[in-house]
mmCIF file of C-alpha atoms in Angstrom:
data_model
loop_
_atom_site.group_PDB
_atom_site.id
_atom_site.type_symbol
_atom_site.label_atom_id
_atom_site.label_comp_id
_atom_site.label_asym_id
_atom_site.label_seq_id
_atom_site.Cartn_x
_atom_site.Cartn_y
_atom_site.Cartn_z
ATOM 1 C CA ASP T 91 200.931 113.257 -22.800
ATOM 2 C CA ASP T 92 198.308 115.481 -24.481
ATOM 3 C CA LEU T 93 195.933 112.490 -24.544
ATOM 4 C CA SER T 94 192.391 112.894 -25.850
ATOM 5 C CA VAL T 95 190.203 109.843 -26.339
ATOM 6 C CA THR T 96 186.490 109.092 -26.107
ATOM 7 C CA PHE T 97 185.141 105.761 -24.878
ATOM 8 C CA GLY T 98 181.750 105.340 -26.530
ATOM 9 C CA ALA T 99 178.767 104.548 -24.316
ATOM 10 C CA GLY T 100 177.807 100.887 -24.568
ATOM 11 C CA GLN T 101 180.862 100.137 -26.694
ATOM 12 C CA THR T 102 184.108 98.249 -26.130
ATOM 13 C CA THR T 103 187.399 100.105 -26.500
ATOM 14 C CA ALA T 104 190.647 98.118 -26.412
ATOM 15 C CA LEU T 105 193.948 99.658 -25.340
ATOM 16 C CA VAL T 106 196.986 97.927 -26.839
ATOM 17 C CA GLY T 107 200.646 98.695 -27.318
ATOM 18 C CA PRO T 108 204.025 98.230 -25.631
ATOM 19 C CA SER T 109 204.568 98.232 -21.881
ATOM 20 C CA GLY T 110 204.922 101.721 -20.471
ATOM 21 C CA GLY T 111 202.707 103.237 -23.151
ATOM 22 C CA GLY T 112 200.106 104.512 -20.671
ATOM 23 C CA LYS T 113 197.388 101.846 -20.819
ATOM 24 C CA SER T 114 197.132 101.073 -17.101
ATOM 25 C CA THR T 115 197.575 104.782 -16.283
ATOM 26 C CA ILE T 116 194.301 105.465 -18.122
ATOM 27 C CA LEU T 117 192.446 102.946 -15.954
ATOM 28 C CA ASN T 118 194.013 104.383 -12.797
ATOM 29 C CA LEU T 119 192.906 107.882 -13.811
ATOM 30 C CA ILE T 120 189.337 106.747 -14.498
ATOM 31 C CA LEU T 121 189.204 105.104 -11.052
ATOM 32 C CA ARG T 122 190.756 108.261 -9.528
ATOM 33 C CA LEU T 123 193.611 106.381 -7.939
ATOM 34 C CA TYR T 124 195.282 109.644 -8.876
ATOM 35 C CA ASP T 125 194.274 112.745 -10.816
ATOM 36 C CA PRO T 126 195.821 114.140 -14.015
ATOM 37 C CA GLY T 127 198.282 116.998 -13.623
ATOM 38 C CA GLU T 128 196.502 118.822 -16.427
ATOM 39 C CA GLY T 129 193.193 118.321 -18.195
ATOM 40 C CA SER T 130 190.012 116.580 -17.067
ATOM 41 C CA ILE T 131 188.159 113.286 -17.254
ATOM 42 C CA PHE T 132 184.442 113.371 -17.932
ATOM 43 C CA ILE T 133 181.798 110.666 -17.602
ATOM 44 C CA ASP T 134 178.505 111.609 -19.259
ATOM 45 C CA GLY T 135 179.638 115.235 -19.290
ATOM 46 C CA GLN T 136 180.504 115.388 -15.576
ATOM 47 C CA ASP T 137 184.047 115.996 -14.379
ATOM 48 C CA ILE T 138 184.808 113.049 -12.112
ATOM 49 C CA LYS T 139 186.572 115.378 -9.682
ATOM 50 C CA SER T 140 183.130 116.719 -8.762
ATOM 51 C CA ALA T 141 181.827 113.238 -7.900
ATOM 52 C CA THR T 142 182.406 111.332 -4.675
ATOM 53 C CA PHE T 143 184.667 108.297 -4.763
ATOM 54 C CA VAL T 144 181.729 106.101 -3.766
ATOM 55 C CA SER T 145 179.410 107.328 -6.513
ATOM 56 C CA LEU T 146 182.171 107.037 -9.131
ATOM 57 C CA ARG T 147 183.248 103.520 -8.221
ATOM 58 C CA ASP T 148 179.685 102.299 -7.779
ATOM 59 C CA LYS T 149 179.335 102.837 -11.525
ATOM 60 C CA ILE T 150 182.387 100.734 -12.391
ATOM 61 C CA ALA T 151 183.175 97.017 -12.272
ATOM 62 C CA PHE T 152 186.788 95.866 -12.491
ATOM 63 C CA VAL T 153 188.322 92.555 -13.539
ATOM 64 C CA GLY T 154 192.104 92.393 -13.297
ATOM 65 C CA GLN T 155 194.742 89.769 -13.953
ATOM 66 C CA ASP T 156 195.041 89.121 -10.215
ATOM 67 C CA THR T 157 191.816 88.118 -8.467
ATOM 68 C CA PHE T 158 191.550 88.612 -4.705
ATOM 69 C CA LEU T 159 189.240 86.252 -2.875
ATOM 70 C CA PHE T 160 188.599 86.129 0.852
ATOM 71 C CA ALA T 161 188.886 83.056 3.070
ATOM 72 C CA ALA T 162 185.139 82.526 3.077
ATOM 73 C CA THR T 163 182.538 80.656 1.038
ATOM 74 C CA ILE T 164 182.083 81.130 -2.674
ATOM 75 C CA MET T 165 178.684 82.704 -2.048
ATOM 76 C CA ASP T 166 180.178 85.170 0.454
ATOM 77 C CA ASN T 167 182.796 86.193 -2.099
ATOM 78 C CA LEU T 168 180.207 86.712 -4.815
ATOM 79 C CA LEU T 169 177.819 88.760 -2.676
ATOM 80 C CA LEU T 170 180.610 91.217 -1.808
ATOM 81 C CA ALA T 171 180.064 92.716 -5.257
ATOM 82 C CA ARG T 172 176.669 94.179 -4.407
ATOM 83 C CA PRO T 173 175.347 94.374 -0.837
ATOM 84 C CA GLY T 174 171.719 93.340 -0.807
ATOM 85 C CA ALA T 175 171.947 91.034 -3.804
ATOM 86 C CA LEU T 176 170.101 87.730 -3.475
ATOM 87 C CA PRO T 177 171.836 84.332 -3.603
ATOM 88 C CA GLU T 178 169.727 83.514 -6.654
ATOM 89 C CA GLU T 179 171.177 86.564 -8.417
ATOM 90 C CA ALA T 180 174.702 85.455 -7.515
ATOM 91 C CA MET T 181 174.017 82.009 -8.962
ATOM 92 C CA GLU T 182 172.696 83.539 -12.181
ATOM 93 C CA ALA T 183 175.835 85.674 -12.433
ATOM 94 C CA ALA T 184 177.961 82.548 -11.940
ATOM 95 C CA LYS T 185 176.122 80.813 -14.787
ATOM 96 C CA ILE T 186 176.822 83.710 -17.160
ATOM 97 C CA ALA T 187 180.485 83.646 -16.072
ATOM 98 C CA ASN T 188 180.816 79.916 -16.821
ATOM 99 C CA ALA T 189 181.460 79.294 -13.115
ATOM 100 C CA HIS T 190 178.248 77.554 -12.005
ATOM 101 C CA ASP T 191 179.221 74.082 -13.225
ATOM 102 C CA PHE T 192 182.527 73.869 -11.360
ATOM 103 C CA ILE T 193 180.963 75.421 -8.245
ATOM 104 C CA THR T 194 178.205 72.800 -8.066
ATOM 105 C CA GLU T 195 180.828 70.045 -8.377
ATOM 106 C CA LEU T 196 182.608 71.240 -5.211
ATOM 107 C CA PRO T 197 181.888 69.372 -1.930
ATOM 108 C CA ASP T 198 179.573 72.063 -0.546
ATOM 109 C CA GLY T 199 178.707 73.895 -3.744
ATOM 110 C CA TYR T 200 178.278 77.619 -3.164
ATOM 111 C CA ASP T 201 178.895 77.074 0.575
ATOM 112 C CA THR T 202 182.388 75.680 -0.046
ATOM 113 C CA LEU T 203 185.161 77.442 1.871
ATOM 114 C CA ILE T 204 187.881 78.320 -0.630
ATOM 115 C CA GLY T 205 190.759 79.375 1.604
ATOM 116 C CA GLU T 206 192.783 82.575 1.618
ATOM 117 C CA ASN T 207 192.667 84.124 -1.856
ATOM 118 C CA GLY T 208 190.896 81.043 -3.220
ATOM 119 C CA ALA T 209 193.876 78.772 -2.591
ATOM 120 C CA SER T 210 191.829 75.656 -3.346
ATOM 121 C CA LEU T 211 190.807 76.898 -6.807
ATOM 122 C CA SER T 212 192.636 77.044 -10.130
ATOM 123 C CA GLY T 213 193.542 80.328 -11.790
ATOM 124 C CA GLY T 214 190.754 79.947 -14.320
ATOM 125 C CA GLN T 215 188.199 79.223 -11.599
ATOM 126 C CA ARG T 216 189.259 82.269 -9.575
ATOM 127 C CA GLN T 217 189.051 84.471 -12.650
ATOM 128 C CA ARG T 218 185.537 83.257 -13.474
ATOM 129 C CA LEU T 219 184.459 84.108 -9.928
ATOM 130 C CA SER T 220 185.892 87.579 -10.454
ATOM 131 C CA ILE T 221 183.836 87.938 -13.632
ATOM 132 C CA ALA T 222 180.720 86.690 -11.811
ATOM 133 C CA ARG T 223 181.239 89.455 -9.240
ATOM 134 C CA ALA T 224 181.524 92.009 -12.031
ATOM 135 C CA ILE T 225 178.251 90.729 -13.516
ATOM 136 C CA LEU T 226 176.496 90.859 -10.154
ATOM 137 C CA ARG T 227 177.648 94.440 -9.642
ATOM 138 C CA LEU T 228 175.338 95.654 -12.449
ATOM 139 C CA ALA T 229 177.665 98.577 -13.222
ATOM 140 C CA PRO T 230 177.231 100.565 -16.460
ATOM 141 C CA SER T 231 181.011 100.520 -17.050
ATOM 142 C CA ILE T 232 183.564 97.741 -16.794
ATOM 143 C CA LEU T 233 187.360 97.889 -16.817
ATOM 144 C CA LEU T 234 189.230 94.747 -17.865
ATOM 145 C CA PHE T 235 192.953 94.591 -17.156
ATOM 146 C CA GLU T 236 194.721 91.600 -18.722
ATOM 147 C CA ALA T 237 191.841 89.397 -17.596
ATOM 148 C CA THR T 238 193.071 86.316 -19.486
ATOM 149 C CA SER T 239 196.844 86.810 -19.378
ATOM 150 C CA ALA T 240 197.622 84.127 -16.770
ATOM 151 C CA LEU T 241 195.259 81.434 -18.055
ATOM 152 C CA ASP T 242 195.794 78.278 -20.080
ATOM 153 C CA SER T 243 194.085 77.981 -23.470
ATOM 154 C CA HIS T 244 191.016 76.088 -22.193
ATOM 155 C CA SER T 245 190.399 78.498 -19.308
ATOM 156 C CA GLU T 246 190.996 81.470 -21.617
ATOM 157 C CA VAL T 247 188.197 80.325 -23.936
ATOM 158 C CA LEU T 248 185.744 79.990 -21.014
ATOM 159 C CA VAL T 249 186.729 83.366 -19.582
ATOM 160 C CA ARG T 250 186.611 85.054 -22.983
ATOM 161 C CA ASP T 251 183.105 83.702 -23.571
ATOM 162 C CA ALA T 252 182.065 85.063 -20.168
ATOM 163 C CA LEU T 253 183.582 88.471 -20.953
ATOM 164 C CA ASP T 254 181.758 88.593 -24.278
ATOM 165 C CA ALA T 255 178.496 88.014 -22.390
ATOM 166 C CA ILE T 256 178.987 90.810 -19.854
ATOM 167 C CA THR T 257 180.265 93.528 -22.204
ATOM 168 C CA VAL T 258 177.172 93.684 -24.434
ATOM 169 C CA ASN T 259 175.783 97.266 -24.272
ATOM 170 C CA VAL T 260 178.172 98.060 -21.399
ATOM 171 C CA THR T 261 180.831 100.757 -21.694
ATOM 172 C CA THR T 262 183.965 98.614 -21.625
ATOM 173 C CA ILE T 263 187.650 99.477 -21.573
ATOM 174 C CA VAL T 264 189.941 96.500 -21.991
ATOM 175 C CA ILE T 265 193.711 96.264 -21.762
ATOM 176 C CA ALA T 266 195.152 93.164 -23.373
ATOM 177 C CA HIS T 267 198.489 92.066 -24.758
ATOM 178 C CA ARG T 268 196.812 89.097 -26.451
ATOM 179 C CA LEU T 269 195.049 90.558 -29.463
ATOM 180 C CA SER T 270 192.848 87.437 -29.664
ATOM 181 C CA THR T 271 190.880 88.870 -26.729
ATOM 182 C CA VAL T 272 190.066 92.196 -28.419
ATOM 183 C CA MET T 273 189.087 91.112 -31.938
ATOM 184 C CA ASN T 274 185.455 92.150 -31.381
ATOM 185 C CA ALA T 275 186.215 95.591 -29.918
ATOM 186 C CA ASP T 276 184.314 98.538 -31.412
ATOM 187 C CA GLN T 277 187.451 100.696 -31.207
ATOM 188 C CA ILE T 278 191.144 99.947 -30.698
ATOM 189 C CA CYS T 279 193.676 102.508 -29.476
ATOM 190 C CA TYR T 280 197.377 101.796 -29.931
ATOM 191 C CA LEU T 281 199.288 103.647 -27.211
ATOM 192 C CA GLU T 282 202.971 104.461 -27.163
ATOM 193 C CA ASN T 283 204.855 106.916 -24.943
ATOM 194 C CA GLY T 284 201.631 108.186 -23.377
ATOM 195 C CA GLN T 285 199.932 108.985 -26.676
ATOM 196 C CA VAL T 286 197.336 107.353 -28.911
ATOM 197 C CA VAL T 287 199.327 106.927 -32.132
ATOM 198 C CA GLU T 288 196.718 104.822 -33.991
ATOM 199 C CA GLN T 289 192.984 104.539 -33.463
ATOM 200 C CA GLY T 290 190.106 102.811 -35.246
ATOM 201 C CA THR T 291 188.410 99.466 -35.838
ATOM 202 C CA ILE T 292 190.544 96.377 -36.296
ATOM 203 C CA ASP T 293 189.946 96.451 -40.058
ATOM 204 C CA GLN T 294 190.925 100.121 -40.260
ATOM 205 C CA LEU T 295 194.140 99.552 -38.283
ATOM 206 C CA ILE T 296 195.132 96.533 -40.343
ATOM 207 C CA ALA T 297 194.549 98.546 -43.525
ATOM 208 C CA LEU T 298 196.668 101.380 -42.078
ATOM 209 C CA ASP T 299 199.619 98.966 -42.096
ATOM 210 C CA GLY T 300 201.292 100.682 -39.149
ATOM 211 C CA LYS T 301 202.281 99.747 -35.609
ATOM 212 C CA PHE T 302 199.088 97.800 -34.838
ATOM 213 C CA LYS T 303 199.450 95.785 -38.058
ATOM 214 C CA GLU T 304 203.022 94.962 -37.054
ATOM 215 C CA LEU T 305 201.847 93.728 -33.627
ATOM 216 C CA TYR T 306 198.970 91.817 -35.225
ATOM 217 C CA ASP T 307 201.224 90.036 -37.715
ATOM 218 C CA MET T 308 203.780 89.175 -35.050
ATOM 219 C CA GLN T 309 201.233 87.621 -32.670
ATOM 220 C CA PHE T 310 199.225 85.681 -35.199
ATOM 221 C CA ASN T 311 202.269 84.467 -37.137
ATOM 222 C CA GLN T 312 203.673 83.151 -33.855
ATOM 223 C CA ALA T 313 200.346 81.449 -33.092
ATOM 224 C CA GLU T 314 200.346 79.778 -36.507
ATOM 225 C CA GLY T 315 203.940 78.686 -36.023
ATOM 226 C CA LYS T 316 203.047 76.880 -32.803
ATOM 227 C CA GLN T 317 200.290 74.842 -34.454
#
């Protein structure tokens, strides 16, 4: 609703706020799963409506809360990210994603068959494979949608470390309900009812003492109460 926001090149922008605020709609618009009724979306000054779907999506990597894996080997699943990539490149991507160690402990390593949608793997393992694919893609932009929401605390730390590694100097847009995953964002946008109602760095939003500060206090007071 009359939304205007800029995602800085090579920077990380976090989208936070209540459900239904418009966060996932922004990602869907960037991917052109549908087009806006009014207005335009530009990447490097080019209206994405003038680009082909292939050229647009080749420039974007996506990591969601649900990871789809095929009933094939781990290596097959990794190489899907970029046709023509070498197995050595896939292994390097797995190392950055904190996936290499658990892969090498499997019976057949990278040649292990993982079953339909990675049925033989844990949620944290599947998510790290998804991140490895995003790394291997070598895209200048990455979209992260609740990438740690379904993970236990140990897996979340490993995945968060992997995400920190792949978002350096990459234009990143991250949606997260857990504010612990967006503490290092260059910019945070608080969305509500389809509008950005607060925008700035985490320090600026805390100092503003508005809706983001309320969400921040609620989450971190709850976390302290559980300890």
